[in-house]
Structure formats: structure tokens, C-alpha cells
Amino acid sequence: MEIREQQDRDKTLISDRKQIDATEENVRIIEWEDFEHELARLWSLTSALKEANERKQSLQEKLQSFIQVKTESLNRMNELEEMRERLAAREVMMENMSMRCKVVTEDAKKHEEMLSTEVRSLVVAGTSLSVARKRLQESNRILHEERGYIKLKNLLRKLRTMQQYKISQVSLLYPVKILAGPLQAQELESYPSSSKLGNSSASKSINHRTLTILGLHPTILPFTKMSFFTDKKELQKSTTALGYVAHAVSLIASFLQVPLRYPLRLGGSRSYLIDNVPPVEATTLDPSWNTVLSASVKPVEFPLFLEGQDTTRAAYAVFLLSKDIEQLLSFIGVDSLGPRHILANLKVLLRCVQSSEFIDT
């Protein structure tokens, strides 16, 4: 540490000596005679130096003011550039807003047109509703009057009378009778003729296998017992009888204006029953798919005959035919005797429709 301080002192002494030597070299000796001239020259130099310093000071002040002005100008230019950028951003934003405004305006026009259309439709619907209401009020007024009620009742009686007449023609066309002997047949009178069955013990006591339609008896129950050795003529008679029943049921449903749950495709002894119910797998799906499935599922036809057909499908067709008869019985307010009694149920249907109570109900 002391060695370093000593070295610093030596360096300082050396530099002082160099300055003294330089000063001695710059010292000039002036004679007395030249002192005034030299003094005047120094004075003029001093004055010039002063003026130069003043000019320098003024120039420095001007330069400082110029620098300040320049700085302010640059700041203003920067501010102006920022304002331009902001203005450009606002112009872009205004363009976007104008585009959105145009889109909103177009949407508003579309909605306005839709609303105007709906308003016009509502006005038309309101007018139609008011007209319908006036008609309904007039109809109610006429109906509540004695003549109106009587007129409606008479019209209903005429309709029932026409239906009864047409169905009586079906009864004459396809008579259902009971065999009393080998070659003798008589009308089945034990079945009730009113719209209310009440006690049907009398009808149940009769053997339904003796019932015939146009002298033919349909073979219904022994379908599953059919074999290769079964009499072909009996099968033909059975399918013919079922064709008669199908045609009679179709006519009665059309006269009563009842859409059958299982429609018929008539073909005489080669008739079919149509089942529009979707398969079991479809009914277990989401209910929202029911509409789509019901539109895509094709109806299934079941043959009402045995030749060349599966006995199970034929038996199911007979079951569907029996359900159609039960539907017609339910329409007129009569209970069914059971799905196996096709001819008996058909006979009950025909006699109840031909009764006097059918017109009075």
C-alpha cells in the first residue's frame, strides 16, 4: 500500500516538472519599448476575445433556443403522429361500426318484413277468426233454439238411418247364421240386439263353431295344427269365409266412417291385414325419434289365408281382423265377446246397428 502511494507521489512530481518546463518554454521576454505596443495588442486581443465570448454566448443562447424549438417541434410531430395513428384506428373502428350498422340495418329490415308479413297474416287470421266466431255464435244460437236442436237431431237420425240401411244390406249380402242341423241354418237370435249387452250368458252358451257366413265356416283356432294332410277344400272354404268377413268389416267401417286400426287390402280369398305399428326396437328408443321412425317404417302385411303362407302370420292376420271388429263394436258402445269369436262379434255388430236404439243414441 505504501509503495503504491509513493509511486503516485512520484508521478505527481514528474507531471509538475513537465508543466513548469513547458511554461518556461512559452515565456517570452518583451522589451520596454515594445511593451505598450504589446499591451495594446493584448488589449485588442482581450477585447476581441470578449466579443468572441459574447458572440459565443449569444450563439449558444440562440442554439439553445433553436434546440428547444426543435425539441418542441419534434415533440409536436410525435404527438401529431400519435394523433394520426389514433385517427387511423378510429377510422378503422368507424368502418367496422358502419359495416356492423349496415348488417344490423339489413337484419332489422328483414325482421321488419317478417313482422309485417306475420302482422298481415295475424290480421287475416283475426278476421277469419272473428267471422268463424260469429258463425259459431250463430250456430250456437240456432242450436240452442228448439228448432235448431230438433233439426240437428233429425239430421243425426237421418244419418243413422242411412247407415243402418247400408249395413242392413251388408247383413243381407253376408248373413251370419247358426247351423241347427246338417242341412238347415237359422238366424242367430240369441245375441243381444241393443247397444248394451248386459247379460250375455245366453250367447255364450252357443257353440260358436256352428256359426257360418254365406254357409261357410272359417277355420280359426286350428291354424297351428294344420299339416300336409289337411283337407285342401276345407282350407279354401275357410279362406273364402275370412275374405267374406274382411269385406263385410271394410264395408261397415266405411259406412260408419271409422278408420280401421288395421287396414284391409281386399282380394277375396287372398286378402291381407296391414299393421302400421313400428317394431319393438324402435319403440324403446328416444321418443324424439318416434316421428322419424314412424315416417321411415314400412307397414307389414299379414295374409288372411294359409296356402303358401306361414301359419303364424295367418293366425296373426285373423287376430288383427278380430281387433278391427272389436274397434267397430267399441265405436257403437258394445262390448266384445272375445278375440276368438269373429263371426259372433260380427253378428252382434250387425244386429246392434240394425236395432232401434242405434238410431236413437
CSV table of C-alpha atoms in Angstrom, one decimal:
chain,number,residue,atom,x,y,z
A,1,MET,CA,0.0,0.0,0.0
A,2,GLU,CA,2.8,2.5,0.9
A,3,ILE,CA,4.6,1.5,-2.3
A,4,ARG,CA,1.6,2.4,-4.3
A,5,GLU,CA,1.3,5.8,-2.6
A,6,GLN,CA,4.9,6.5,-3.2
A,7,GLN,CA,4.5,5.8,-6.9
A,8,ASP,CA,1.6,8.2,-7.1
A,9,ARG,CA,3.7,10.9,-5.4
A,10,ASP,CA,6.5,10.4,-7.9
A,11,LYS,CA,4.1,10.6,-10.8
A,12,THR,CA,2.7,13.9,-9.5
A,13,LEU,CA,6.2,15.4,-9.1
A,14,ILE,CA,7.1,14.4,-12.6
A,15,SER,CA,3.9,15.9,-14.1
A,16,ASP,CA,4.5,19.2,-12.2
A,17,ARG,CA,8.1,19.4,-13.5
A,18,LYS,CA,6.8,18.9,-17.0
A,19,GLN,CA,4.3,21.7,-16.7
A,20,ILE,CA,7.0,24.1,-15.3
A,21,ASP,CA,9.3,23.2,-18.2
A,22,ALA,CA,6.5,23.9,-20.7
A,23,THR,CA,5.7,27.2,-19.0
A,24,GLU,CA,9.4,28.3,-19.2
A,25,GLU,CA,9.5,27.4,-22.8
A,26,ASN,CA,6.4,29.6,-23.5
A,27,VAL,CA,7.7,32.6,-21.6
A,28,ARG,CA,8.8,35.4,-24.0
A,29,ILE,CA,10.8,38.4,-23.0
A,30,ILE,CA,9.4,41.7,-24.2
A,31,GLU,CA,11.4,44.9,-24.4
A,32,TRP,CA,10.1,48.1,-22.8
A,33,GLU,CA,9.8,49.9,-26.0
A,34,ASP,CA,7.5,47.2,-27.3
A,35,PHE,CA,5.5,46.9,-24.1
A,36,GLU,CA,2.9,49.5,-25.0
A,37,HIS,CA,2.5,48.1,-28.4
A,38,GLU,CA,2.3,44.6,-27.0
A,39,LEU,CA,-0.1,45.9,-24.3
A,40,ALA,CA,-2.3,47.5,-26.9
A,41,ARG,CA,-2.2,44.3,-28.9
A,42,LEU,CA,-3.1,42.3,-25.8
A,43,TRP,CA,-5.9,44.7,-25.1
A,44,SER,CA,-7.3,44.4,-28.6
A,45,LEU,CA,-6.9,40.6,-28.3
A,46,THR,CA,-8.7,40.8,-25.0
A,47,SER,CA,-11.5,42.9,-26.5
A,48,ALA,CA,-11.7,40.5,-29.5
A,49,LEU,CA,-11.8,37.6,-27.1
A,50,LYS,CA,-14.5,39.3,-25.1
A,51,GLU,CA,-16.5,40.0,-28.2
A,52,ALA,CA,-16.0,36.4,-29.3
A,53,ASN,CA,-17.1,35.2,-25.9
A,54,GLU,CA,-20.2,37.4,-26.1
A,55,ARG,CA,-20.9,36.1,-29.7
A,56,LYS,CA,-20.3,32.6,-28.5
A,57,GLN,CA,-22.7,33.3,-25.6
A,58,SER,CA,-25.4,34.7,-27.9
A,59,LEU,CA,-24.9,31.9,-30.4
A,60,GLN,CA,-25.1,29.4,-27.6
A,61,GLU,CA,-28.3,31.1,-26.4
A,62,LYS,CA,-29.7,31.1,-29.9
A,63,LEU,CA,-28.6,27.5,-30.4
A,64,GLN,CA,-30.2,26.6,-27.1
A,65,SER,CA,-33.4,28.3,-28.1
A,66,PHE,CA,-33.2,26.6,-31.5
A,67,ILE,CA,-32.6,23.3,-29.9
A,68,GLN,CA,-35.6,23.9,-27.6
A,69,VAL,CA,-37.8,24.9,-30.6
A,70,LYS,CA,-36.6,21.8,-32.4
A,71,THR,CA,-37.3,19.6,-29.4
A,72,GLU,CA,-40.8,21.1,-29.1
A,73,SER,CA,-41.3,20.6,-32.8
A,74,LEU,CA,-40.2,17.0,-32.6
A,75,ASN,CA,-42.5,16.5,-29.6
A,76,ARG,CA,-45.3,18.1,-31.5
A,77,MET,CA,-44.5,15.9,-34.5
A,78,ASN,CA,-44.6,12.9,-32.3
A,79,GLU,CA,-47.9,14.0,-30.8
A,80,LEU,CA,-49.2,14.6,-34.3
A,81,GLU,CA,-48.1,11.1,-35.4
A,82,GLU,CA,-49.8,9.6,-32.3
A,83,MET,CA,-52.9,11.6,-33.1
A,84,ARG,CA,-52.7,10.3,-36.7
A,85,GLU,CA,-52.4,6.8,-35.5
A,86,ARG,CA,-55.3,7.3,-33.2
A,87,LEU,CA,-57.3,8.8,-36.0
A,88,ALA,CA,-56.5,5.9,-38.3
A,89,ALA,CA,-57.6,3.5,-35.6
A,90,ARG,CA,-60.8,5.4,-35.1
A,91,GLU,CA,-61.4,5.4,-38.8
A,92,VAL,CA,-60.9,1.6,-38.9
A,93,MET,CA,-63.3,1.4,-35.9
A,94,MET,CA,-65.8,3.6,-37.6
A,95,GLU,CA,-65.6,1.5,-40.8
A,96,ASN,CA,-66.2,-1.6,-38.7
A,97,MET,CA,-69.1,0.1,-36.9
A,98,SER,CA,-70.5,1.2,-40.2
A,99,MET,CA,-70.3,-2.3,-41.6
A,100,ARG,CA,-72.0,-3.7,-38.4
A,101,CYS,CA,-74.6,-0.9,-38.7
A,102,LYS,CA,-75.3,-2.0,-42.3
A,103,VAL,CA,-75.6,-5.6,-41.2
A,104,VAL,CA,-77.9,-4.7,-38.3
A,105,THR,CA,-79.9,-2.4,-40.6
A,106,GLU,CA,-80.4,-5.2,-43.1
A,107,ASP,CA,-81.3,-7.7,-40.3
A,108,ALA,CA,-83.7,-5.1,-39.0
A,109,LYS,CA,-85.3,-4.7,-42.4
A,110,LYS,CA,-85.6,-8.5,-42.8
A,111,HIS,CA,-87.2,-8.7,-39.3
A,112,GLU,CA,-89.4,-5.8,-40.1
A,113,GLU,CA,-90.6,-7.5,-43.3
A,114,MET,CA,-91.1,-10.8,-41.5
A,115,LEU,CA,-93.0,-9.0,-38.7
A,116,SER,CA,-95.1,-7.1,-41.3
A,117,THR,CA,-95.9,-10.4,-43.0
A,118,GLU,CA,-96.8,-12.0,-39.7
A,119,VAL,CA,-98.9,-9.0,-38.8
A,120,ARG,CA,-100.7,-9.2,-42.1
A,121,SER,CA,-101.3,-13.0,-41.5
A,122,LEU,CA,-102.4,-12.3,-38.0
A,123,VAL,CA,-104.8,-9.6,-39.3
A,124,VAL,CA,-106.2,-12.1,-41.8
A,125,ALA,CA,-106.3,-14.8,-39.2
A,126,GLY,CA,-108.0,-12.4,-36.8
A,127,THR,CA,-110.6,-11.5,-39.5
A,128,SER,CA,-111.2,-15.2,-40.2
A,129,LEU,CA,-111.4,-15.9,-36.5
A,130,SER,CA,-113.9,-13.2,-36.0
A,131,VAL,CA,-116.0,-14.5,-38.9
A,132,ALA,CA,-115.8,-18.0,-37.6
A,133,ARG,CA,-116.7,-16.8,-34.1
A,134,LYS,CA,-119.7,-15.0,-35.5
A,135,ARG,CA,-120.7,-18.2,-37.3
A,136,LEU,CA,-120.1,-20.2,-34.2
A,137,GLN,CA,-122.3,-17.8,-32.2
A,138,GLU,CA,-125.0,-18.0,-34.8
A,139,SER,CA,-124.7,-21.8,-34.9
A,140,ASN,CA,-124.9,-21.9,-31.0
A,141,ARG,CA,-127.9,-19.6,-31.1
A,142,ILE,CA,-129.6,-21.7,-33.7
A,143,LEU,CA,-128.6,-24.9,-31.9
A,144,HIS,CA,-129.9,-23.7,-28.5
A,145,GLU,CA,-133.2,-22.9,-30.1
A,146,GLU,CA,-135.8,-25.6,-30.1
A,147,ARG,CA,-135.9,-25.9,-33.8
A,148,GLY,CA,-132.2,-26.0,-34.2
A,149,TYR,CA,-131.8,-28.8,-31.8
A,150,ILE,CA,-134.6,-30.7,-33.4
A,151,LYS,CA,-133.1,-30.1,-36.8
A,152,LEU,CA,-129.7,-31.4,-35.7
A,153,LYS,CA,-131.4,-34.4,-34.1
A,154,ASN,CA,-133.3,-35.1,-37.2
A,155,LEU,CA,-130.2,-34.8,-39.3
A,156,LEU,CA,-128.4,-37.3,-37.0
A,157,ARG,CA,-131.4,-39.7,-37.2
A,158,LYS,CA,-131.2,-39.4,-41.0
A,159,LEU,CA,-127.5,-40.2,-40.9
A,160,ARG,CA,-128.0,-43.1,-38.6
A,161,THR,CA,-130.9,-44.4,-40.7
A,162,MET,CA,-128.8,-44.3,-43.8
A,163,GLN,CA,-126.0,-46.1,-42.0
A,164,GLN,CA,-128.4,-48.6,-40.7
A,165,TYR,CA,-129.9,-49.2,-44.2
A,166,LYS,CA,-126.5,-49.7,-45.8
A,167,ILE,CA,-125.3,-52.0,-43.0
A,168,SER,CA,-128.6,-54.0,-43.3
A,169,GLN,CA,-127.7,-54.5,-47.0
A,170,VAL,CA,-124.3,-55.8,-45.8
A,171,SER,CA,-126.2,-58.2,-43.4
A,172,LEU,CA,-128.2,-59.4,-46.4
A,173,LEU,CA,-125.1,-59.8,-48.5
A,174,TYR,CA,-123.1,-61.6,-45.9
A,175,PRO,CA,-125.6,-63.3,-43.5
A,176,VAL,CA,-124.2,-64.8,-40.3
A,177,LYS,CA,-126.3,-67.9,-39.3
A,178,ILE,CA,-126.1,-70.8,-36.9
A,179,LEU,CA,-126.3,-74.3,-38.2
A,180,ALA,CA,-129.2,-76.2,-36.4
A,181,GLY,CA,-128.8,-79.4,-38.4
A,182,PRO,CA,-126.8,-81.0,-41.1
A,183,LEU,CA,-128.6,-79.0,-43.9
A,184,GLN,CA,-130.6,-76.4,-42.0
A,185,ALA,CA,-129.5,-73.0,-40.9
A,186,GLN,CA,-131.2,-70.3,-38.9
A,187,GLU,CA,-130.6,-66.7,-37.8
A,188,LEU,CA,-128.6,-66.3,-34.6
A,189,GLU,CA,-131.3,-64.7,-32.4
A,190,SER,CA,-129.7,-65.4,-29.0
A,191,TYR,CA,-127.3,-62.4,-29.4
A,192,PRO,CA,-128.4,-59.1,-28.0
A,193,SER,CA,-130.0,-56.6,-30.3
A,194,SER,CA,-129.5,-53.5,-28.1
A,195,SER,CA,-126.4,-51.2,-27.8
A,196,LYS,CA,-125.9,-52.5,-24.2
A,197,LEU,CA,-125.0,-56.2,-24.0
A,198,GLY,CA,-125.9,-56.6,-20.4
A,199,ASN,CA,-126.1,-60.3,-19.6
A,200,SER,CA,-124.5,-62.3,-22.4
A,201,SER,CA,-124.8,-65.7,-20.8
A,202,ALA,CA,-127.3,-66.8,-23.5
A,203,SER,CA,-125.0,-66.0,-26.3
A,204,LYS,CA,-122.0,-67.7,-24.6
A,205,SER,CA,-124.0,-70.9,-24.2
A,206,ILE,CA,-124.0,-71.4,-28.0
A,207,ASN,CA,-121.2,-73.2,-29.7
A,208,HIS,CA,-119.5,-70.6,-31.9
A,209,ARG,CA,-118.1,-73.2,-34.2
A,210,THR,CA,-121.5,-73.7,-35.7
A,211,LEU,CA,-121.7,-70.1,-37.0
A,212,THR,CA,-121.3,-69.6,-40.7
A,213,ILE,CA,-121.2,-66.7,-43.2
A,214,LEU,CA,-122.8,-67.5,-46.5
A,215,GLY,CA,-122.8,-71.1,-45.4
A,216,LEU,CA,-119.0,-71.2,-44.8
A,217,HIS,CA,-117.3,-71.6,-41.5
A,218,PRO,CA,-113.8,-70.1,-41.1
A,219,THR,CA,-111.2,-72.3,-39.5
A,220,ILE,CA,-109.5,-70.1,-37.0
A,221,LEU,CA,-108.2,-71.9,-33.9
A,222,PRO,CA,-106.6,-75.0,-35.6
A,223,PHE,CA,-104.1,-72.9,-37.6
A,224,THR,CA,-101.2,-74.1,-35.7
A,225,LYS,CA,-102.4,-77.7,-36.1
A,226,MET,CA,-102.5,-77.6,-39.9
A,227,SER,CA,-100.4,-80.3,-41.7
A,228,PHE,CA,-99.8,-81.6,-45.1
A,229,PHE,CA,-102.7,-84.0,-44.8
A,230,THR,CA,-105.2,-81.2,-44.0
A,231,ASP,CA,-108.2,-81.1,-46.4
A,232,LYS,CA,-107.4,-78.5,-49.1
A,233,LYS,CA,-111.1,-77.9,-49.7
A,234,GLU,CA,-111.6,-77.0,-46.1
A,235,LEU,CA,-108.8,-74.6,-46.3
A,236,GLN,CA,-110.3,-72.9,-49.3
A,237,LYS,CA,-113.7,-72.7,-47.6
A,238,SER,CA,-112.0,-71.2,-44.5
A,239,THR,CA,-110.1,-68.5,-46.5
A,240,THR,CA,-113.2,-67.7,-48.5
A,241,ALA,CA,-115.2,-67.2,-45.3
A,242,LEU,CA,-112.4,-65.0,-43.9
A,243,GLY,CA,-112.5,-63.0,-47.2
A,244,TYR,CA,-116.3,-62.5,-46.7
A,245,VAL,CA,-115.7,-61.3,-43.1
A,246,ALA,CA,-113.0,-58.9,-44.3
A,247,HIS,CA,-115.2,-57.4,-47.0
A,248,ALA,CA,-118.1,-57.1,-44.6
A,249,VAL,CA,-115.9,-55.3,-42.0
A,250,SER,CA,-114.5,-53.0,-44.6
A,251,LEU,CA,-118.0,-52.0,-45.8
A,252,ILE,CA,-119.3,-51.5,-42.2
A,253,ALA,CA,-116.2,-49.3,-41.3
A,254,SER,CA,-116.7,-47.2,-44.4
A,255,PHE,CA,-120.4,-46.7,-43.8
A,256,LEU,CA,-119.8,-45.8,-40.1
A,257,GLN,CA,-116.9,-43.6,-41.2
A,258,VAL,CA,-114.5,-45.3,-38.8
A,259,PRO,CA,-110.8,-45.6,-39.9
A,260,LEU,CA,-109.7,-49.1,-39.0
A,261,ARG,CA,-106.7,-49.5,-36.8
A,262,TYR,CA,-105.5,-52.3,-39.0
A,263,PRO,CA,-106.5,-51.5,-42.6
A,264,LEU,CA,-107.5,-54.2,-45.1
A,265,ARG,CA,-106.2,-54.9,-48.6
A,266,LEU,CA,-109.1,-56.8,-50.0
A,267,GLY,CA,-108.6,-59.6,-52.5
A,268,GLY,CA,-111.4,-62.0,-51.9
A,269,SER,CA,-109.9,-65.2,-50.5
A,270,ARG,CA,-106.4,-63.6,-50.8
A,271,SER,CA,-107.0,-60.6,-48.5
A,272,TYR,CA,-104.3,-59.1,-46.3
A,273,LEU,CA,-104.3,-57.2,-42.9
A,274,ILE,CA,-101.9,-54.2,-42.7
A,275,ASP,CA,-100.0,-53.5,-39.4
A,276,ASN,CA,-98.5,-50.0,-39.3
A,277,VAL,CA,-97.1,-50.4,-35.8
A,278,PRO,CA,-93.2,-49.9,-35.7
A,279,PRO,CA,-91.0,-52.8,-34.5
A,280,VAL,CA,-90.3,-53.2,-30.8
A,281,GLU,CA,-86.8,-52.0,-31.1
A,282,ALA,CA,-88.0,-48.7,-32.4
A,283,THR,CA,-90.4,-48.1,-29.5
A,284,THR,CA,-87.6,-48.4,-27.0
A,285,LEU,CA,-85.6,-45.6,-28.5
A,286,ASP,CA,-85.7,-41.9,-27.6
A,287,PRO,CA,-89.3,-40.5,-28.0
A,288,SER,CA,-87.9,-37.6,-30.1
A,289,TRP,CA,-87.2,-40.2,-32.9
A,290,ASN,CA,-90.7,-41.6,-33.0
A,291,THR,CA,-91.8,-39.2,-35.7
A,292,VAL,CA,-88.8,-40.0,-37.9
A,293,LEU,CA,-89.2,-43.7,-37.3
A,294,SER,CA,-92.9,-43.7,-38.0
A,295,ALA,CA,-92.2,-42.0,-41.3
A,296,SER,CA,-89.5,-44.4,-42.2
A,297,VAL,CA,-91.0,-47.7,-41.0
A,298,LYS,CA,-92.9,-49.6,-43.8
A,299,PRO,CA,-96.3,-51.2,-43.0
A,300,VAL,CA,-96.3,-55.0,-42.6
A,301,GLU,CA,-98.9,-57.1,-44.4
A,302,PHE,CA,-100.2,-60.3,-43.0
A,303,PRO,CA,-102.1,-62.9,-45.2
A,304,LEU,CA,-105.6,-63.9,-44.3
A,305,PHE,CA,-105.1,-67.3,-45.9
A,306,LEU,CA,-102.9,-70.3,-45.4
A,307,GLU,CA,-101.9,-71.6,-48.9
A,308,GLY,CA,-98.2,-71.0,-49.3
A,309,GLN,CA,-98.0,-68.9,-46.1
A,310,ASP,CA,-96.7,-69.2,-42.6
A,311,THR,CA,-99.5,-70.4,-40.2
A,312,THR,CA,-98.3,-67.9,-37.5
A,313,ARG,CA,-98.6,-64.9,-39.8
A,314,ALA,CA,-102.1,-66.1,-41.0
A,315,ALA,CA,-103.2,-66.6,-37.4
A,316,TYR,CA,-102.0,-63.1,-36.6
A,317,ALA,CA,-103.9,-61.7,-39.5
A,318,VAL,CA,-107.1,-63.3,-38.1
A,319,PHE,CA,-106.3,-61.7,-34.8
A,320,LEU,CA,-105.9,-58.3,-36.4
A,321,LEU,CA,-109.3,-58.8,-38.2
A,322,SER,CA,-110.9,-59.6,-34.8
A,323,LYS,CA,-109.4,-56.4,-33.3
A,324,ASP,CA,-110.9,-54.4,-36.2
A,325,ILE,CA,-114.4,-55.9,-35.3
A,326,GLU,CA,-113.8,-55.0,-31.7
A,327,GLN,CA,-113.0,-51.5,-32.7
A,328,LEU,CA,-116.3,-51.2,-34.5
A,329,LEU,CA,-118.1,-52.6,-31.5
A,330,SER,CA,-116.5,-50.1,-29.3
A,331,PHE,CA,-117.5,-47.3,-31.6
A,332,ILE,CA,-121.2,-48.1,-31.2
A,333,GLY,CA,-120.8,-48.8,-27.4
A,334,VAL,CA,-121.0,-52.6,-27.4
A,335,ASP,CA,-118.6,-55.0,-25.6
A,336,SER,CA,-116.8,-57.7,-27.5
A,337,LEU,CA,-117.3,-61.4,-26.8
A,338,GLY,CA,-113.6,-62.0,-27.2
A,339,PRO,CA,-110.9,-62.0,-30.0
A,340,ARG,CA,-111.7,-65.7,-30.9
A,341,HIS,CA,-115.3,-65.1,-31.7
A,342,ILE,CA,-115.1,-63.4,-35.1
A,343,LEU,CA,-118.4,-64.4,-36.5
A,344,ALA,CA,-120.2,-64.0,-33.2
A,345,ASN,CA,-118.8,-60.4,-32.8
A,346,LEU,CA,-119.7,-59.6,-36.4
A,347,LYS,CA,-123.3,-60.9,-35.8
A,348,VAL,CA,-123.6,-58.7,-32.7
A,349,LEU,CA,-122.3,-55.7,-34.6
A,350,LEU,CA,-124.8,-56.2,-37.4
A,351,ARG,CA,-127.8,-56.7,-35.1
A,352,CYS,CA,-126.9,-53.8,-32.8
A,353,VAL,CA,-126.6,-51.4,-35.8
A,354,GLN,CA,-130.0,-52.6,-37.1
A,355,SER,CA,-131.7,-52.1,-33.8
A,356,SER,CA,-133.9,-49.1,-33.0
A,357,GLU,CA,-131.6,-47.9,-30.2
A,358,PHE,CA,-128.8,-47.3,-32.7
A,359,ILE,CA,-130.9,-44.5,-34.3
A,360,ASP,CA,-132.0,-43.0,-31.0
A,361,THR,CA,-128.5,-42.8,-29.5
